Coordinates of C-alpha atoms and ligand atoms in Angstrom, one line a residue:
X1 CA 117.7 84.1 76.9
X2 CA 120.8 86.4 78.0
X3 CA 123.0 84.2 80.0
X4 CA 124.8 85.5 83.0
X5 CA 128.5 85.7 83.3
X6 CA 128.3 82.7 85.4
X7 CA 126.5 80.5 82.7
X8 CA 128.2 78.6 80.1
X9 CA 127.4 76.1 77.2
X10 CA 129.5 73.3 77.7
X11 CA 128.8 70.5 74.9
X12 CA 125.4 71.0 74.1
X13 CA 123.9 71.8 77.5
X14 CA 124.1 74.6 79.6
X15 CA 125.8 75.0 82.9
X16 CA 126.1 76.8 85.7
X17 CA 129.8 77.7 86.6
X18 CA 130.2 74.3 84.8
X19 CA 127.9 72.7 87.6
X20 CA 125.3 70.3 86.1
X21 CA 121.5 72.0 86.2
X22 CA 120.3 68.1 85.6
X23 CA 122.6 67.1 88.6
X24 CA 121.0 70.2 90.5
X25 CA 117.6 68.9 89.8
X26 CA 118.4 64.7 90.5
X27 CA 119.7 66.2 93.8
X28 CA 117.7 68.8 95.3
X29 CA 114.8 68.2 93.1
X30 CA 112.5 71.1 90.8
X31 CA 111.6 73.8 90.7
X32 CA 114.8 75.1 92.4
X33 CA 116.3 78.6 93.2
X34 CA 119.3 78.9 92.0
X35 CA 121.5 81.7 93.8
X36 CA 124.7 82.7 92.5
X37 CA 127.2 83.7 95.7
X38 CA 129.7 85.3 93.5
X39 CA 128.0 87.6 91.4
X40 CA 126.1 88.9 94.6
X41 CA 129.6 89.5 96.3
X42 CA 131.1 91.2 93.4
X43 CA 127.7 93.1 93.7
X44 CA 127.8 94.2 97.1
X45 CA 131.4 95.1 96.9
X46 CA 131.4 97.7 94.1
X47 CA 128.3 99.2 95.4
X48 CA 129.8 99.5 99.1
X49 CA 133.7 101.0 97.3
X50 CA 131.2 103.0 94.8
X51 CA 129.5 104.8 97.5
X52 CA 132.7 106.0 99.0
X53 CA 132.8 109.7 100.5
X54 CA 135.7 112.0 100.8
X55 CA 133.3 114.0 102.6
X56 CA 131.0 111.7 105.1
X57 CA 130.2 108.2 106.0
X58 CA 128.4 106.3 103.7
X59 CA 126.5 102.8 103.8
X60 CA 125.0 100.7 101.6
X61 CA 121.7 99.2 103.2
X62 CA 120.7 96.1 101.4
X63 CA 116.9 96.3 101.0
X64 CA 116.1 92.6 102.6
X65 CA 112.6 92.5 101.6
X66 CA 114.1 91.5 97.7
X67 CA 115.4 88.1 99.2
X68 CA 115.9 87.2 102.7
X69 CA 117.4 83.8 103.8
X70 CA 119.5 83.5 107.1
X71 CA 122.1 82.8 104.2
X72 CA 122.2 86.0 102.9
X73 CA 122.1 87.5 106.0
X74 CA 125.0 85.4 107.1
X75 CA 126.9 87.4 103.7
X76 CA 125.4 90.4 105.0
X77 CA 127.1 90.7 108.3
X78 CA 130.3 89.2 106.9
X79 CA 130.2 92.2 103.6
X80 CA 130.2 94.7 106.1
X81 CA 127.1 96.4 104.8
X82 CA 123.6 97.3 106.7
X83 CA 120.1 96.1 106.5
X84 CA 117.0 97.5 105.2
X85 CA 114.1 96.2 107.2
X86 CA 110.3 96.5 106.6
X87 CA 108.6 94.0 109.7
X88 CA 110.1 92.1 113.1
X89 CA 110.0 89.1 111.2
X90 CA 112.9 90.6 109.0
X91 CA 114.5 91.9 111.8
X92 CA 114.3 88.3 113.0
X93 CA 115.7 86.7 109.9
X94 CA 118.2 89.0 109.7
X95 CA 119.5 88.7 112.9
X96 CA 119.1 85.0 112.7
X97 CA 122.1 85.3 110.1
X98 CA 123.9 87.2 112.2
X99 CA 123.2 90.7 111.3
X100 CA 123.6 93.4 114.1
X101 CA 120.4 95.4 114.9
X102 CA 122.1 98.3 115.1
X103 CA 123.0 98.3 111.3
X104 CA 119.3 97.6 110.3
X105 CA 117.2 100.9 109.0
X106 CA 113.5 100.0 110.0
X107 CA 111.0 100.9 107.3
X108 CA 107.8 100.4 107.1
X109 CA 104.1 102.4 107.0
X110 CA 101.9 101.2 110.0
X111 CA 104.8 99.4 112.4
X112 CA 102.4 98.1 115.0
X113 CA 103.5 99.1 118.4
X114 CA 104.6 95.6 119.0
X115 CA 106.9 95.5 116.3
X116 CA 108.4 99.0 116.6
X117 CA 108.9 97.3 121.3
X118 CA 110.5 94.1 119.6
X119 CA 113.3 96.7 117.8
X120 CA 114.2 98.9 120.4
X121 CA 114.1 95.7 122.3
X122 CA 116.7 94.2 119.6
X123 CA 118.5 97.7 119.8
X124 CA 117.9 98.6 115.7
X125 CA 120.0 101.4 114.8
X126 CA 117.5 103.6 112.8
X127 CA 113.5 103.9 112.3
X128 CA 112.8 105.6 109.3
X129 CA 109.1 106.9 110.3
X130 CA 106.7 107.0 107.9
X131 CA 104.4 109.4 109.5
X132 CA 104.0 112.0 111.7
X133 CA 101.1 110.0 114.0
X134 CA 103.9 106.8 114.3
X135 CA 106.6 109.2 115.4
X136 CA 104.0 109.5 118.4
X137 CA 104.0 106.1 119.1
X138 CA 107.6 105.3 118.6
X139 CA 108.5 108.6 121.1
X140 CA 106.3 107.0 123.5
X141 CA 107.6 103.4 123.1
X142 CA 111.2 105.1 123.3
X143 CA 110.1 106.7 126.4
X144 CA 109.2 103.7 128.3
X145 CA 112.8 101.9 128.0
X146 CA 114.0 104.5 129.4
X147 CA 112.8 108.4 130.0
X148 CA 116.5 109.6 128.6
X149 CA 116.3 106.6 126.0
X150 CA 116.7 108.5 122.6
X151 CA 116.0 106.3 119.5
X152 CA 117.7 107.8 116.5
X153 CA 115.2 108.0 113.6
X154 CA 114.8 109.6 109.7
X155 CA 111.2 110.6 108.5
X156 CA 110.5 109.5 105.0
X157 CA 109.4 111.9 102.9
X158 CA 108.1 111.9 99.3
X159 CA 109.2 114.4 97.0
X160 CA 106.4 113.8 94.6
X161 CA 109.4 112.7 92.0
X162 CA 108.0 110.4 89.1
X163 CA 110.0 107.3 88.6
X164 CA 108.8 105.5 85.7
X165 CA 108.1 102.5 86.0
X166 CA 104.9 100.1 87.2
X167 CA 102.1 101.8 89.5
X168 CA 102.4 99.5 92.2
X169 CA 106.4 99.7 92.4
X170 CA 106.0 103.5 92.6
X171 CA 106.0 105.1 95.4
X172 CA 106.6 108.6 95.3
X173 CA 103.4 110.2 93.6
X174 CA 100.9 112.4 95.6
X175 CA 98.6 110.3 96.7
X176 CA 101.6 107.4 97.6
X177 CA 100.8 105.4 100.7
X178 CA 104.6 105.7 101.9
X179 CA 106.2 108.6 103.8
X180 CA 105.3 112.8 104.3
X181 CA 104.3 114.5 100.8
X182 CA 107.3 117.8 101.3
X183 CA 104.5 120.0 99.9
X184 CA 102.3 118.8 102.6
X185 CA 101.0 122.7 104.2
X186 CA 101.6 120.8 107.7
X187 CA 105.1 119.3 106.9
X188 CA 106.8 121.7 108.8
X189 CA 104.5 121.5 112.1
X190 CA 105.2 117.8 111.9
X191 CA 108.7 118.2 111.6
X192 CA 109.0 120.5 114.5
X193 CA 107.0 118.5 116.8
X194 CA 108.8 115.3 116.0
X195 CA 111.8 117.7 116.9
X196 CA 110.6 118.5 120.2
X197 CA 110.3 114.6 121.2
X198 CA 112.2 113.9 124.0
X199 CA 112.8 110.3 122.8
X200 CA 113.8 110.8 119.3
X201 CA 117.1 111.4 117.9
X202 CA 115.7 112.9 115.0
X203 CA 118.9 113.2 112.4
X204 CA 117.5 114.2 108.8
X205 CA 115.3 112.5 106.1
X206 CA 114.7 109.3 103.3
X207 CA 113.4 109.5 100.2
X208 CA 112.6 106.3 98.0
X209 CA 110.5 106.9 95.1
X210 CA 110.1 103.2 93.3
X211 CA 111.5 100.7 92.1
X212 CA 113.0 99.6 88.8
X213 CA 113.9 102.7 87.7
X214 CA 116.4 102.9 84.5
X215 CA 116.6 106.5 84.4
X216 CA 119.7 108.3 86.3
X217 CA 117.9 111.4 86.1
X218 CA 114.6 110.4 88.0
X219 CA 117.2 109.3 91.1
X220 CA 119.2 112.5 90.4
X221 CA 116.4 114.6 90.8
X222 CA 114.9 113.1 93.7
X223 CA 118.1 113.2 95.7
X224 CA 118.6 116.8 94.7
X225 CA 114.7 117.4 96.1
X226 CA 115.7 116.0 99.3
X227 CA 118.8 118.2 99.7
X228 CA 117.1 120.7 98.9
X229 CA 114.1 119.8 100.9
X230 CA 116.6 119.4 104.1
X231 CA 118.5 123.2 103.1
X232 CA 114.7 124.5 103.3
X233 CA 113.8 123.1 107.1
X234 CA 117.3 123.5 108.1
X235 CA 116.7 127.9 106.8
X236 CA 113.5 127.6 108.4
X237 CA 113.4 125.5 111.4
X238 CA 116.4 125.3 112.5
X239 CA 116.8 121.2 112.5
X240 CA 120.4 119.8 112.2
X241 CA 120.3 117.9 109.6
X242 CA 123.2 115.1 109.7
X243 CA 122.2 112.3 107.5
X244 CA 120.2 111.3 104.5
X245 CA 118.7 108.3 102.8
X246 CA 118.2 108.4 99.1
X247 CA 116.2 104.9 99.2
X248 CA 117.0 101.9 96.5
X249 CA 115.0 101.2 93.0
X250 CA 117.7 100.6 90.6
X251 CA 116.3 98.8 87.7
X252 CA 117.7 95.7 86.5
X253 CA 117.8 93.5 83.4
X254 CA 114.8 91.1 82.9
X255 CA 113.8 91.2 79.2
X256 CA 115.3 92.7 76.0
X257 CA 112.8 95.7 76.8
X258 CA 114.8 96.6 80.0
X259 CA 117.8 99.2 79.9
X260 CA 119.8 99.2 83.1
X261 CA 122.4 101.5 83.8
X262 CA 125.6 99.9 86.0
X263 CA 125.1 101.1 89.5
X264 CA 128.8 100.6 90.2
X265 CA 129.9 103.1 87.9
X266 CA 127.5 105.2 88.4
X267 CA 127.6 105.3 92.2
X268 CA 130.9 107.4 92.3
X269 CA 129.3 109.9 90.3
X270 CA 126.3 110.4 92.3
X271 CA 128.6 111.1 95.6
X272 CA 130.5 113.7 93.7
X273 CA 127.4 114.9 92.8
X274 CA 125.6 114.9 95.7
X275 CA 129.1 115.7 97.8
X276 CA 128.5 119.4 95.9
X277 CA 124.9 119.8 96.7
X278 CA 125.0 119.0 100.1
X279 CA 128.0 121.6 100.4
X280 CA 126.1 124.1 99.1
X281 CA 123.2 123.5 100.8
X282 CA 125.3 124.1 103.9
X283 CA 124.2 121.0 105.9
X284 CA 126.0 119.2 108.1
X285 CA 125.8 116.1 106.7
X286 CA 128.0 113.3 108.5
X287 CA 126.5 110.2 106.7
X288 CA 125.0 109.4 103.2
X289 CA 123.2 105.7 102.4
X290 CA 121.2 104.3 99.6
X291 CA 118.7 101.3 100.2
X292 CA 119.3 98.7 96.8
X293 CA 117.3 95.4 96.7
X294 CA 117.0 94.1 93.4
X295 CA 120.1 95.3 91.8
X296 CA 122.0 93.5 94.1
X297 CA 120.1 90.3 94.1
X298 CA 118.4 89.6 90.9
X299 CA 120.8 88.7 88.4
X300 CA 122.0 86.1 90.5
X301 CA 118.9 84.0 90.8
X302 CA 117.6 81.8 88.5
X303 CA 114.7 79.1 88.8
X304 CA 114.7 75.4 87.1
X305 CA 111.9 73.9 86.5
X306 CA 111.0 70.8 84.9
X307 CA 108.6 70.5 81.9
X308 CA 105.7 68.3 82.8
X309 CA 102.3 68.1 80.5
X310 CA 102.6 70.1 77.3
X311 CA 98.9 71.3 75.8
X312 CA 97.6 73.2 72.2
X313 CA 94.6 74.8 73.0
X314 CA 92.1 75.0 69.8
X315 CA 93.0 79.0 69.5
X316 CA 96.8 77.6 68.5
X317 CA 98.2 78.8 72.0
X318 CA 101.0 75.5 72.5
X319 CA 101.4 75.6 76.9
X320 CA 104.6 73.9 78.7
X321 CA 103.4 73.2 81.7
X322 CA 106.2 73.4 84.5
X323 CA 106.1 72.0 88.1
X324 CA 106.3 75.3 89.7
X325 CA 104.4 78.9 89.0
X326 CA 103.2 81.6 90.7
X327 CA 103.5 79.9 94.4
X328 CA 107.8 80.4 93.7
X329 CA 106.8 83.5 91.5
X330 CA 104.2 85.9 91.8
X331 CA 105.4 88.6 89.7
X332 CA 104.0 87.8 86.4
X333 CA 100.3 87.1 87.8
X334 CA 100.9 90.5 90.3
X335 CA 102.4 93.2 87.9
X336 CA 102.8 91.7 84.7
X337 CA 106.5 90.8 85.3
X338 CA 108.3 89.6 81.8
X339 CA 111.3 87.1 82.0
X340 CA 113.5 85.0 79.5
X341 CA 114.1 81.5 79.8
X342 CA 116.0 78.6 77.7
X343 CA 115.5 75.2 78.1
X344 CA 119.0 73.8 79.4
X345 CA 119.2 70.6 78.0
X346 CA 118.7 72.1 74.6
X347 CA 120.5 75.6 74.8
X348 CA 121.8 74.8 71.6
X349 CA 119.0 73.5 69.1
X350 CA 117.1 76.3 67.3
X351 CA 114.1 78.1 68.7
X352 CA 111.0 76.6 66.1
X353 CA 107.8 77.0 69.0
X354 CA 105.9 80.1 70.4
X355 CA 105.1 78.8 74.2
X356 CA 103.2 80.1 77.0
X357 CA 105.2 78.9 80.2
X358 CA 102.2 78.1 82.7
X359 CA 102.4 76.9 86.1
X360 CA 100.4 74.1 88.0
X361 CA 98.0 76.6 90.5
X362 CA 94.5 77.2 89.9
X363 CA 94.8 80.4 88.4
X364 CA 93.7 81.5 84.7
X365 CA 96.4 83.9 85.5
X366 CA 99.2 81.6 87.0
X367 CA 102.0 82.0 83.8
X368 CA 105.4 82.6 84.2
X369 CA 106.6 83.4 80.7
X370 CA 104.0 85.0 77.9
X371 CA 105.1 83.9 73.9
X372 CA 108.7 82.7 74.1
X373 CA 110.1 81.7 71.7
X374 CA 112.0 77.8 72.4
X375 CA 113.0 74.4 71.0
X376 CA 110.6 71.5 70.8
X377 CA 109.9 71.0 74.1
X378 CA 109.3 67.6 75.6
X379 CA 108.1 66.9 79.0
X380 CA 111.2 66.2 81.1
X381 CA 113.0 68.8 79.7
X382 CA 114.4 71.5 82.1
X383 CA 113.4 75.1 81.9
X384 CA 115.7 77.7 83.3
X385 CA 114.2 81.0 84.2
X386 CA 116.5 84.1 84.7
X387 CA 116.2 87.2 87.1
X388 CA 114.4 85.4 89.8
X389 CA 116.7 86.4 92.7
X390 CA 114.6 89.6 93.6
X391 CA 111.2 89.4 95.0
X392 CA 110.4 85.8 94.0
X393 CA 111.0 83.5 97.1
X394 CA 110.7 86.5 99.1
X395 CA 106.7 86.9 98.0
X396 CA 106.3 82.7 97.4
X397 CA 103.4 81.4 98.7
X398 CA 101.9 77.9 99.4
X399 CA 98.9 78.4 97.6
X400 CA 97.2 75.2 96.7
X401 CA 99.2 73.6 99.6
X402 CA 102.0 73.6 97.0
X403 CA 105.6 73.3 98.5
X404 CA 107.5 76.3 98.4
X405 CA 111.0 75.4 96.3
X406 CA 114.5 75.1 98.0
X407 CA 117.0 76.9 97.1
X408 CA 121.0 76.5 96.5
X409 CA 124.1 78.7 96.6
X410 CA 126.6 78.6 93.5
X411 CA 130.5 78.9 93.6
X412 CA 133.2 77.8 91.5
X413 CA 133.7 75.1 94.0
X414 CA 130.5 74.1 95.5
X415 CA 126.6 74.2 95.1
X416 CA 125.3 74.7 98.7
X417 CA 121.9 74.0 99.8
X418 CA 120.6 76.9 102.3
X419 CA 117.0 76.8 102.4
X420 CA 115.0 73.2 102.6
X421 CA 111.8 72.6 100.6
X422 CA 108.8 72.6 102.1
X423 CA 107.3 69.6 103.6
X424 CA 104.1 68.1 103.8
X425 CA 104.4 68.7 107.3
X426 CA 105.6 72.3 107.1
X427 CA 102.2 72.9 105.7
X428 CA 100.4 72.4 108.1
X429 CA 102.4 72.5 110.7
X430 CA 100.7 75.7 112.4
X431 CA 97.6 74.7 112.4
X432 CA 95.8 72.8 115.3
Ligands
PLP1 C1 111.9 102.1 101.2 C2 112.4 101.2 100.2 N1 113.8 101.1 100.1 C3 114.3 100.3 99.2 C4 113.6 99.5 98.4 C5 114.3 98.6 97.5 O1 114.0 98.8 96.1 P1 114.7 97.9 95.0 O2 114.5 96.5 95.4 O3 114.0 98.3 93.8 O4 116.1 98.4 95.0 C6 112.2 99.5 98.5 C7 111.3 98.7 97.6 O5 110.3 99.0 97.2 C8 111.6 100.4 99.4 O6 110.3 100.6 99.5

C-alpha cells in the first residue's frame, strides 16, 4: 500500500501521525473512518490560493456530496470556501456546521419543489438548473417570496466532452441525465425564456463532465467549450454573461493504475488559461469557480478494519473476512472501485498470500479489495484501507441492520471523534 504523508512505520507497526491504529480501534472500536484534518486543510488551501484571479472573483465550491459531516462543514465555513449542494438534506448538514446558504451552489436534476421552497427559504446563493422545465418551477417558487424576489441561478449544460473514466461517474455524453446538451436545436429558446423570467437572476453557465478524470486536457477542453459556448449566446442572444462554473472531477490516487495530476499546481495554470479565453471571448465575466469533491477529500480517509474469520475456498481463492464491507463502502460492489491496503500490525513482514478482502453482508458481491497481495493474516489483525475519504461514508448504508462506522479526525495533537456509530437504536429508530 502507498502510505500517505501522514503515515509512518514506527517499530514494526504502522501509525498514523504516530497515533496508535490498535489504540484507535480499543477506543472507538472497528471498522473506523479515519479522517486526516491536516491534509484536507493543506488541500483546501492550495486549491482556494491556486484558483486566484487577477482578473475576477474566484471560489472554490467543495462538492459535499464526497463526504459530509457537520465536522467538515464546521472546516468549511472556517476555510472560507463555498458549498456544493445536491438535496435539502445537504443544505441541512451543511448549515448544521455552520455554513452560510448563501455560499452553497444548489445542484441537482429533479429538485422537488419542496426542496428548491426549503433553499430560497434558507436564502442559498446559487441554483444551478438542470433543465429548462425546473427553471419553470424555481421562477415560480421565486415569485411567490416575493414578486420582485430574483433568485440568482447558472444552467448546467453539457458540452458532450468525453472524460474517461467509468460510465456511471460520467456525465457529460449525449444521452447524460445531468444538465442541457449545447447542441440541443432548442438550447437557445430555452435560454431566452429562462432570460425573460422575472424571478431569475440568470448570470451564465456550469459545466461538469465526470468524475475522476486524470487527463488535463479533457477539463481543458470542456472549459474552453463552455467559453466558447457562453461567446456564442452572448453573439447571439444577447445574455450577459458574468460567471461560470467549470464543475469538479479531478481524479485521485487509489491504486498503482491511477495517474493523478496535482490540482494545486495545476490550478494556476488553468486561470491563466482560462483568464485569456474569457478575454477573448469578450465576456464579462466577474466570477470563476470549480466544484472538487474527491480530490479534496479522499486521500485523507482511511478505514480499519479488523480481521475476523479467514476461509480457502476449494478453487484456492484464501478470503479475510473483515467486520465491515460494502455497508461503510459501496464502491467496489457499485463500480468496481480498486483500493490498496496493508495490515498495520505487520507493515513490515513480507507479502507471501494472494487475499480477497470480503465483507460480512449478504452479498456474492460484497468485497472490498480483489487479489492483494499481504502477510499471513490472522484473525485479529488490523486491515487498513486507503482512499476511503470520498464517497464511502457519504453512500454507507445499514444494509443487513449493520451499524454504520464512526468516524475520527487526525492531528498532530489529537484524534477527535466527530461522528458516533450507529446504535441498535438508531436503527430502528424511525420506524413505528
Ligand atoms: C455537478 C458536480 N460537481 C462536482 C462533482 C464532484 O466531483 P468530484 O468528487 O469527482 O470532484 C460532481 C460529482 O459527480 C458533480 O456531479
Amino acid at each position: 500500500m502507498r502510505l500517505e504523508n501522514y503515515q509512518m512505520i514506527q517499530g514494526d507497526v504502522l501509525t498514523h501521525r504516530g497515533h496508535s491504529y490498535e489504540e484507535m480501534a480499543q477506543t472507538y472500536q472497528t471498522p473506523l473512518y479515519i479522517f486526516d484534518e491536516t491534509s484536507f486543510i493543506d488541500r483546501v488551501e492550495g486549491y482556494r490560493e491556486g484558483l486566484k484571479s487577477t482578473k475576477f472573483e474566484s471560489e472554490v465550491l467543495y462538492a459535499s456530496k464526497a463526504l459530509l459531516t457537520k465536522e467538515i462543514a464546521r472546516l468549511i465555513a472556517k476555510l472560507d470556501i463555498g458549498q456544493d449542494v445536491v438535496s435539502a438534506g445537504e443544505i441541512y448538514a451543511g448549515m448544521a456546521g455552520g455554513v452560510d446558504a448563501g455560499r452553497m451552489y444548489f445542484h441537482g436534476n429533479n429538485k422537488t419543489n419542496d426542496e428548491l421552497v426549503y433553499a430560497l427559504q434558507q436564502g442559498v446563493g446559487t441554483i444551478v438548473v438542470d433543465n429548462h422545465q425546473e427553471a419553470g418551477r424555481i421562477n415560480e417558487i421565486a415569485g411567490s417570496v416575493a414578486s420582485d424576489f430574483k433568485q440568482k441561478v447558472l444552467l448546467r449544460v453539457n458540452p458532450g466532452v468525453e472524460a474517461h473514466t467509468h460510465e456511471y461517474i460520467v456525465t457529460a455524453t449525449n444521452d447524460s441525465k445531468f444538465g442541457e446538451n449545447i447542441h440541443d436545436p432548442e438550447i437557445n429558446n430555452y435560454i431566452e425564456s429562462m432570460m425573460a423570467m422575472e424571478n431569475l437572476n440568470f448570470v451564465g453557465f456550469h459545466s461538469h463532465i465526470g468524475s475522476q478524470i486524470f487527463d488535463q486536457e479533457s477539463f481543458l477542453k470542456a472549459s474552453h467549450a463552455l467559453i466558447d459556448f457562453a461567446k456564442t449566446v452572448k453573439e447571439d442572444l444577447g445574455m450577459k454573461i458574468t460567471e461560470l462554473n467549470f464543475g469538479g472531477g479531478f481524479g485521485v490516487y487509489y491504486t498503482e493504475a491511477d495517474t493523478p495530476f496535482d490540482v494545486v499546481e495545476y490550478l494556476p495554470k488553468f486561470v491563466k488559461e482560462i483568464e485569456v479565453s474569457i478575454e477573448e471571448a469578450g465576456l464579462p465575466i466577474e466570477k470563476i469557480s470549480i466544484e472538487p469533491g474527491r480530490s479534496l477529500v479522499n486521500a485523507s480517509g482511511s478505514t480499519l478494519y479488523r480481521v475476523g474469520d479467514l476461509k480457502g475456498t476449494l478453487s484456492g481463492k484464501e478470503y479475510a473476512f473483515v467486520d465491515g464491507g460494502m455497508t461503510d463502502n459501496i464502491r467496489p460492489a457499485l463500480y468496481q472501485a480498486e483500493y490498496e491496503g496493508a495490515i498495520v500490525n505487520k507493515i513490515t513482514e513480507e507479502s507471501t498470500t494472494t487475499y480477497t478482502i470480503a465483507g460480512k453482508a449478504c452479498e456474492s458481491g460484497d468485497k472490498i479489495i480483489e487479489g492483494i497481495e499481504l502477510p499471513q493474516a490472522e484473525t485479529g489483525d488490523l486491515l487498513l484501507v486507503n482512499g476511503t475519504g470520498a464517497y464511502n461514508f457519504s453512500m454507507a448504508s445499514n444494509y443487513n441492520y449493520i451499524p454504520r462506522p464512526a468516524m475520527v479526525h487526525v492531528t498532530d495533537d489529537a484524534v477527535k471523534l466527530t461522528v458516533k456509530r450507529d446504535t441498535f437504536e438508531d436503527l430502528v429508530n424511525n420506524q413505528l
